[in-house]
XYZ file of C-alpha atoms in Angstrom:
559
model
C 160.633 12.778 21.973
C 160.203 16.004 23.897
C 157.836 17.292 21.240
C 155.704 14.175 21.548
C 155.506 14.577 25.349
C 154.598 18.255 24.954
C 151.792 17.396 22.536
C 150.390 14.774 24.922
C 150.506 17.277 27.782
C 148.625 19.937 25.769
C 145.917 17.453 24.746
C 145.496 16.353 28.381
C 145.116 19.946 29.541
C 142.540 20.685 26.847
C 140.479 17.655 27.912
C 140.817 17.894 31.705
C 140.180 21.636 32.189
C 136.561 21.584 30.839
C 135.915 18.400 32.806
C 137.159 20.135 35.955
C 134.917 23.196 35.483
C 131.972 21.066 34.424
C 131.934 18.625 37.323
C 134.120 19.776 40.200
C 133.452 23.534 40.005
C 129.775 23.035 39.316
C 129.384 20.794 42.343
C 131.281 23.180 44.589
C 129.130 26.141 43.524
C 126.022 24.194 44.280
C 127.420 23.206 47.668
C 128.528 26.744 48.411
C 125.132 28.147 47.711
C 123.421 25.457 49.741
C 120.032 26.595 48.507
C 117.358 24.287 47.192
C 115.008 25.198 44.405
C 111.516 25.707 45.856
C 108.209 25.384 44.059
C 104.834 27.060 44.665
C 101.299 27.071 43.269
C 100.338 29.967 41.027
C 96.845 30.114 42.582
C 97.780 29.241 46.183
C 101.152 30.871 47.010
C 100.976 29.524 50.578
C 101.692 26.055 49.157
C 105.490 25.603 49.002
C 107.432 22.433 48.182
C 111.111 21.604 47.766
C 110.422 19.385 44.747
C 108.230 19.540 41.623
C 104.694 18.274 41.998
C 101.066 19.348 41.988
C 99.087 21.601 44.333
C 97.094 19.573 46.909
C 94.274 22.140 46.718
C 93.665 22.740 43.004
C 96.019 20.047 41.589
C 97.763 22.557 39.343
C 101.438 22.022 38.525
C 103.811 23.731 40.945
C 106.100 26.341 39.394
C 109.656 27.160 40.511
C 110.184 30.183 42.750
C 112.729 32.666 41.528
C 115.781 32.707 43.785
C 117.183 35.925 45.171
C 120.831 36.437 45.931
C 121.176 36.801 49.695
C 124.373 37.412 51.553
C 124.496 35.703 54.887
C 127.177 34.727 57.313
C 128.834 38.128 57.117
C 128.835 40.903 59.654
C 127.808 40.971 63.289
C 125.593 38.234 64.743
C 122.526 39.799 66.375
C 120.984 36.667 67.925
C 120.293 32.968 67.341
C 116.916 31.646 66.181
C 115.242 28.307 66.873
C 115.122 26.427 63.531
C 111.768 24.848 64.407
C 110.118 27.983 65.829
C 111.420 31.303 64.440
C 109.687 33.187 67.270
C 112.124 31.648 69.836
C 115.485 33.437 69.901
C 118.595 33.355 72.080
C 121.593 35.621 72.637
C 124.044 32.695 72.603
C 124.503 29.460 70.589
C 122.526 26.476 71.864
C 120.506 23.435 70.793
C 116.759 22.924 70.832
C 114.864 19.993 72.357
C 115.533 17.912 69.246
C 119.273 18.545 69.346
C 119.306 20.950 66.390
C 121.599 23.991 66.473
C 120.068 27.455 66.633
C 120.541 29.419 63.393
C 122.581 32.676 63.640
C 120.877 35.866 62.409
C 123.321 38.447 61.073
C 122.974 42.189 61.147
C 122.415 42.474 57.399
C 119.872 39.600 57.444
C 117.603 40.916 60.190
C 114.222 41.860 58.755
C 115.296 40.802 55.256
C 112.691 38.047 54.915
C 110.190 40.431 53.364
C 112.660 42.618 51.437
C 112.113 42.433 47.682
C 114.785 43.287 45.100
C 113.483 44.553 41.758
C 115.583 45.191 38.666
C 115.503 48.826 37.404
C 114.018 47.737 34.061
C 111.282 45.829 35.883
C 110.620 48.889 38.045
C 110.098 50.921 34.909
C 107.741 48.323 33.462
C 105.782 48.211 36.723
C 105.541 52.022 36.674
C 106.801 52.266 40.244
C 106.589 55.810 41.602
C 107.922 57.037 44.931
C 107.472 60.000 47.258
C 109.398 61.398 50.205
C 107.768 61.433 53.662
C 107.347 65.097 54.550
C 106.932 66.706 57.954
C 104.250 69.336 57.604
C 101.078 70.713 59.125
C 97.862 69.409 57.599
C 94.858 71.623 57.119
C 92.117 71.125 59.697
C 89.452 72.779 57.551
C 86.367 70.815 56.537
C 84.801 71.858 53.235
C 81.293 70.622 52.553
C 77.858 71.553 51.215
C 74.861 72.509 53.323
C 71.209 73.507 53.049
C 69.207 76.128 54.940
C 66.226 75.010 57.021
C 63.919 76.788 59.457
C 64.703 77.060 63.147
C 62.567 74.314 64.676
C 62.326 76.199 67.985
C 60.654 79.161 66.191
C 58.094 77.113 64.275
C 54.505 76.161 65.213
C 51.286 74.725 63.783
C 47.876 76.419 64.070
C 45.088 73.922 64.714
C 41.821 73.585 66.647
C 40.422 71.066 69.111
C 36.836 71.115 67.806
C 35.109 70.421 64.521
C 33.659 73.416 62.733
C 33.715 75.739 59.743
C 35.996 78.661 58.747
C 33.700 81.681 59.193
C 36.338 84.278 58.219
C 40.031 83.911 57.211
C 42.462 86.754 57.921
C 45.509 85.024 56.370
C 45.046 85.189 52.608
C 48.257 83.714 51.128
C 51.366 81.660 51.862
C 54.374 83.795 52.791
C 52.276 86.441 54.577
C 53.929 87.841 57.690
C 51.924 87.908 60.911
C 52.599 89.534 64.280
C 52.105 87.997 67.667
C 48.430 88.300 68.738
C 47.159 89.032 65.203
C 43.857 87.467 64.119
C 44.236 84.376 61.969
C 40.651 83.071 61.477
C 37.121 82.941 62.924
C 35.712 79.445 63.499
C 32.062 78.498 63.947
C 31.597 75.385 66.034
C 28.439 74.067 67.735
C 30.673 72.671 70.503
C 32.010 76.159 71.295
C 28.528 77.648 71.298
C 27.349 74.969 73.742
C 30.360 75.584 75.998
C 29.604 79.330 76.115
C 25.991 78.637 77.048
C 27.148 76.339 79.854
C 29.236 79.199 81.249
C 26.284 81.589 81.185
C 24.098 78.961 82.897
C 26.712 78.515 85.642
C 26.841 82.316 86.159
C 23.069 82.549 86.454
C 22.963 79.641 88.934
C 25.679 81.279 91.042
C 23.854 84.611 91.128
C 20.608 82.922 92.183
C 22.318 81.436 95.257
C 23.858 84.645 96.608
C 21.224 84.937 99.400
C 21.394 81.251 100.320
C 22.779 80.273 103.712
C 23.786 76.785 102.615
C 27.542 76.695 102.095
C 27.526 73.395 100.247
C 25.147 74.739 97.592
C 27.317 77.862 97.142
C 30.437 75.735 96.761
C 28.784 73.561 94.128
C 27.753 76.654 92.121
C 31.311 78.008 92.270
C 32.681 74.644 91.174
C 30.206 74.528 88.269
C 31.393 77.979 87.134
C 35.047 76.970 87.339
C 34.397 73.852 85.276
C 32.630 75.872 82.580
C 35.544 78.324 82.367
C 38.044 75.475 82.305
C 36.193 73.821 79.419
C 36.426 76.967 77.304
C 40.129 77.293 78.074
C 40.732 73.704 76.978
C 39.009 74.554 73.698
C 41.625 77.323 73.135
C 39.266 80.185 73.941
C 41.325 83.129 75.181
C 40.896 84.569 78.690
C 39.921 87.937 77.261
C 37.119 86.303 75.295
C 35.905 84.500 78.441
C 35.839 87.785 80.401
C 33.914 89.453 77.596
C 31.351 86.635 77.725
C 30.944 87.076 81.509
C 30.384 90.830 81.197
C 28.161 91.019 78.119
C 26.355 87.676 78.545
C 26.304 87.480 74.731
C 27.136 84.173 73.043
C 29.293 84.513 69.942
C 28.599 82.020 67.185
C 32.296 81.933 66.246
C 35.635 81.937 68.018
C 38.748 83.790 66.810
C 42.199 82.123 66.684
C 45.240 84.402 67.247
C 48.955 84.062 66.301
C 51.081 82.716 69.140
C 54.312 84.345 67.842
C 55.401 86.580 64.999
C 56.504 84.856 61.845
C 55.862 83.980 58.208
C 53.131 81.662 56.972
C 54.938 78.719 55.348
C 51.914 76.492 54.736
C 48.217 77.365 54.310
C 45.951 74.339 54.144
C 42.501 75.984 54.413
C 40.093 78.264 52.569
C 37.317 80.477 53.886
C 34.081 78.512 54.433
C 35.915 75.175 54.577
C 34.850 72.522 57.094
C 37.664 71.545 59.433
C 38.255 68.601 61.751
C 39.701 68.639 65.250
C 43.521 68.310 65.194
C 43.820 69.171 61.501
C 46.890 71.375 60.715
C 45.508 74.661 59.399
C 48.601 76.910 59.163
C 52.363 76.450 59.652
C 54.154 79.575 60.807
C 57.885 80.098 61.454
C 60.104 82.994 62.439
C 62.796 83.368 59.741
C 64.948 85.883 61.637
C 67.306 83.008 62.484
C 67.898 79.950 60.284
C 69.683 76.626 60.646
C 72.329 75.531 58.158
C 72.541 71.724 58.048
C 75.855 70.364 56.737
C 77.058 66.760 56.315
C 80.601 65.638 57.123
C 82.267 62.241 56.650
C 83.352 59.949 59.465
C 87.041 60.790 59.181
C 86.218 64.511 59.459
C 84.354 64.217 62.766
C 87.483 64.801 64.943
C 87.996 68.154 63.221
C 84.579 69.574 64.181
C 83.483 70.570 67.682
C 80.679 72.649 69.199
C 81.553 76.301 68.659
C 83.736 75.763 65.572
C 83.611 78.802 63.303
C 82.217 78.472 59.799
C 82.482 80.628 56.672
C 79.363 80.380 54.496
C 78.930 81.390 50.863
C 75.808 81.296 48.694
C 75.818 81.131 44.911
C 73.314 83.944 44.467
C 75.249 86.301 46.775
C 78.668 86.457 45.150
C 81.392 88.107 47.206
C 79.419 88.036 50.462
C 80.441 85.672 53.247
C 78.283 84.886 56.241
C 79.721 83.899 59.591
C 78.309 81.194 61.836
C 79.167 78.698 64.557
C 78.493 74.998 64.946
C 75.715 74.783 67.537
C 74.920 71.066 67.424
C 76.382 67.774 66.156
C 73.717 65.166 65.520
C 74.199 61.940 67.514
C 73.460 59.495 64.670
C 75.198 58.496 61.436
C 73.449 58.101 58.099
C 73.828 54.441 57.116
C 73.792 55.024 53.360
C 75.982 58.122 52.957
C 78.130 57.408 56.059
C 77.913 61.061 57.072
C 77.046 62.974 60.246
C 74.928 66.135 60.244
C 76.095 69.305 61.968
C 73.990 72.413 62.589
C 75.168 75.995 62.184
C 73.111 79.000 63.371
C 72.891 81.742 60.737
C 71.312 85.159 61.521
C 68.838 86.387 58.875
C 67.728 89.765 60.154
C 67.657 91.306 56.665
C 65.602 88.470 55.191
C 68.117 87.799 52.374
C 68.335 84.093 53.085
C 65.555 81.673 52.237
C 64.963 78.153 53.548
C 66.159 75.330 51.241
C 69.024 77.427 49.816
C 72.275 75.558 49.134
C 75.523 76.876 50.569
C 79.268 76.136 50.476
C 80.669 75.836 53.994
C 84.231 75.851 55.306
C 84.414 74.786 58.968
C 87.573 75.765 60.822
C 88.895 72.827 62.858
C 91.430 72.815 65.696
C 95.048 73.703 64.945
C 97.182 70.639 64.074
C 100.846 70.172 64.934
C 103.414 69.337 62.222
C 103.803 65.572 61.691
C 105.064 63.139 59.009
C 102.503 62.871 56.209
C 102.110 60.485 53.255
C 99.817 60.461 50.182
C 96.648 58.431 50.593
C 97.397 56.339 47.469
C 100.535 54.946 49.124
C 98.609 53.161 51.894
C 97.672 49.477 51.613
C 94.700 48.719 53.869
C 94.508 45.073 54.909
C 91.469 45.431 57.162
C 93.491 44.992 60.371
C 96.626 47.016 59.639
C 97.854 49.789 57.353
C 101.003 49.137 55.319
C 103.280 51.168 53.046
C 106.153 49.969 50.836
C 109.435 51.615 51.804
C 112.094 52.140 49.113
C 115.390 51.063 50.755
C 117.473 52.021 47.723
C 119.484 49.857 45.292
C 116.235 48.359 44.011
C 115.194 46.976 47.422
C 111.683 47.427 48.825
C 110.147 46.412 52.141
C 106.585 46.590 53.533
C 106.259 48.654 56.710
C 103.312 48.625 59.103
C 102.216 52.132 60.154
C 99.646 53.851 62.349
C 97.634 56.593 60.659
C 96.224 59.794 62.107
C 93.993 62.508 60.651
C 93.275 62.619 56.905
C 93.141 65.903 55.003
C 93.426 66.970 51.358
C 94.715 63.598 50.113
C 97.288 63.081 52.903
C 97.413 61.029 56.110
C 99.255 61.863 59.287
C 101.666 59.080 60.296
C 101.702 58.568 64.057
C 104.090 55.616 64.065
C 106.182 53.588 61.610
C 107.761 56.277 59.402
C 109.844 59.381 59.814
C 110.649 62.420 57.731
C 112.857 61.632 54.733
C 111.777 58.012 54.201
C 111.029 57.150 50.594
C 107.788 55.250 49.985
C 106.099 53.740 46.920
C 102.942 55.459 45.655
C 102.096 53.167 42.725
C 102.377 49.413 42.038
C 102.765 48.846 45.792
C 100.234 46.014 45.738
C 102.461 43.985 43.408
C 105.482 44.541 45.629
C 103.511 43.594 48.750
C 102.365 40.338 47.132
C 105.951 39.451 46.195
C 107.093 40.307 49.717
C 104.485 38.001 51.262
C 105.627 35.150 49.019
C 109.242 35.724 49.978
C 108.353 35.715 53.688
C 106.587 32.396 53.220
C 109.663 30.948 51.507
C 111.859 32.197 54.355
C 109.639 30.515 56.951
C 109.807 27.302 54.925
C 113.600 27.377 54.818
C 114.087 28.210 58.541
C 111.574 25.599 59.744
C 113.887 22.549 59.435
C 115.516 20.320 56.825
C 112.774 18.125 55.339
C 112.828 15.216 53.001
C 112.201 16.097 49.403
C 108.854 14.317 49.520
C 107.560 16.345 52.496
C 105.453 19.412 51.818
C 104.424 22.305 54.021
C 101.139 24.115 53.672
C 101.130 27.553 55.296
C 97.572 28.608 56.249
C 98.394 32.313 56.313
C 101.412 34.412 55.506
C 100.950 37.104 58.149
C 98.921 36.063 61.150
C 99.393 32.283 61.257
C 102.464 30.132 61.797
C 103.505 27.470 59.299
C 102.650 23.886 60.068
C 105.684 21.877 61.204
C 105.953 18.106 60.952
C 107.015 16.426 64.193
C 109.180 13.300 64.560
C 106.220 10.903 64.528
C 104.941 12.417 61.332
C 108.414 12.143 59.824
C 108.579 8.422 60.452
C 105.193 7.943 58.801
C 105.844 8.579 55.143
C 103.049 10.416 53.426
C 102.385 8.878 50.024
C 103.848 11.174 47.412
C 101.507 12.358 44.701
C 102.797 11.060 41.404
C 102.069 12.801 38.176
C 101.011 10.303 35.549
C 102.550 11.292 32.276
C 99.626 9.702 30.458
C 97.270 12.131 32.206
C 99.090 15.042 30.603
C 98.897 13.628 27.105
C 95.800 15.573 26.125
C 95.322 17.318 22.829
C 93.229 20.385 22.263
C 90.403 18.157 20.979
C 88.829 18.103 24.457
C 88.717 21.924 24.483
C 85.353 22.603 22.875
C 84.418 25.914 21.240
C 81.070 27.252 20.106
C 78.021 25.039 20.703
C 79.102 21.957 22.670
C 77.455 18.674 21.609
C 77.647 16.962 24.996
C 76.101 13.621 24.112
C 78.388 13.113 21.107
C 81.431 13.328 23.430
C 80.157 10.292 25.370
C 81.596 7.690 23.010
C 81.266 4.719 25.371
C 77.617 5.679 26.090
C 77.924 5.222 29.883
C 76.235 8.577 30.646
C 79.335 9.992 32.366
C 81.982 12.447 31.221
C 85.045 14.168 32.665
C 85.130 17.995 32.941
C 87.601 20.588 34.203
C 86.243 22.389 37.319
C 87.943 25.602 36.184
C 87.677 25.582 32.374
C 84.168 24.212 31.921
C 84.459 23.827 28.141
C 87.167 21.193 28.606
C 85.216 17.886 28.433
C 86.479 14.363 27.792
C 85.060 10.856 27.886
C 88.032 9.614 29.913
C 89.965 10.772 32.943
C 92.996 13.000 32.596
C 94.164 16.560 33.072
C 93.098 19.879 31.614
C 95.466 21.018 28.830
C 94.802 24.652 29.797
C 95.323 24.740 33.583
C 96.654 21.203 34.259
C 93.918 20.541 36.835
C 92.634 16.984 37.156
C 89.362 16.418 35.329
C 86.345 15.612 37.496
C 83.683 13.045 36.693
C 80.104 14.311 36.095
C 76.915 12.925 34.615
C 75.722 14.305 31.269
C 72.954 16.288 32.996
C 75.479 17.771 35.428
C 77.761 18.690 32.512
C 74.895 20.534 30.823
C 74.006 22.282 34.078
C 77.621 23.454 34.483
C 77.781 24.749 30.921
C 74.496 26.602 31.344
C 75.594 28.055 34.689
C 78.829 29.472 33.291
C 77.414 30.804 30.021
C 78.440 28.126 27.492
C 76.129 27.055 24.677
C 75.347 23.361 24.294
C 72.924 20.907 22.767
């Protein structure tokens, strides 16, 4: 009898223990976790739902979001957060306007919404690399290329104000050096001859009125003489030539042009005997004793360069010799195409070794920089409004951190705010981590918003700058029709996925001139409504001509 009772007891234990673990323990674990499975759209991660369904934007099937193990309810409570508006916090427990309790935020949970945990094997597959934030002094030197040009203040053009002919040319070749006051050319001009004769006529008229007692006539003769002299001066006739004409009373058939300053002839546009026109550039002369070195620097290098900054200059044809110069001018405009600013450096050229248009390598010494935390440039994620880095928290945890950058130099940025020496940051695959962090933040906002019905969905317009949309009480009472997924719509075979040359008209079996096409995979065409077997999007109705236009637009062949 006892053996029979023992056998019955053993059989009962064998049956009841699995039932206990299967039903009771399973239910308690689900209750303990208290977390619902959330779903998101693969193309629109801002769409989050607490039940399976389709995306309201692209109508793709929502996929489950991977859950992360989070420890909450342990440790010190920092503050309490409004469940409907996470931006409202309190230092003590209370209820909101709707009677809902504020949610406690624990010390280990603060700032954990965007923390991402990555398995070591996944880190290896993602090729995640890290670097330590160092505190060091960046170089303020600016290395660039430059080109030599003439000093514009020591350059001038030789021209004439009258038409004429080159009677004699004293400058025979380009590159010839001339001294100040040296003869350049003799010009014959009928206008100059006439002006000289007018001067002689005015002199004769003045001499004939020396014995006259009429003051007005004498004044008019003096004025006539002054006008004649002034006319010759305006025609670039030198004062010495005018005095010679007054003394000798001999009219010269040509006028000589002289060099205004010493220099080198850079351009010679005339030949002896050539006819010239008034205002025509005849010679271009420049003094090459001092040259300008024009260098281009990028926008981010502008703070390093100031007026008076020293520069070390090297030329390829003068190996081992370094010239010294100073920045004398920073041009006020920026080149729109190269995004660079020109700076000018004065370079002495007393020995004549340097030639205009030579290329040079320039190192400009900037102001001394203080030591500061620095990070590699490839670790920075630029969003357009902010700069972000991914901080390695250890134990496979990563978190995006907003920072403020300073000066850039040699592949490193100064960090003015957001990081300190010793922090570990990610230098590769940080874009993948940032995307995962944004998705996790969106999920956290969904969970802390309120407890919704399984049929309600939240669409979050933005994951950083915008707040999630919250459904009020009136909207709750008005049930939004739930989008049902028709199983028949999914029963598509690959026969509607067309390869090669698509015979559009043969697909139209009912001959109504209308077909259904996927707005993402344009080679998916059917003669009845349904869903795309490739992306699960709902097929859209088009006419046959519109189908052909779509295929042609996206590079598919058809007939």
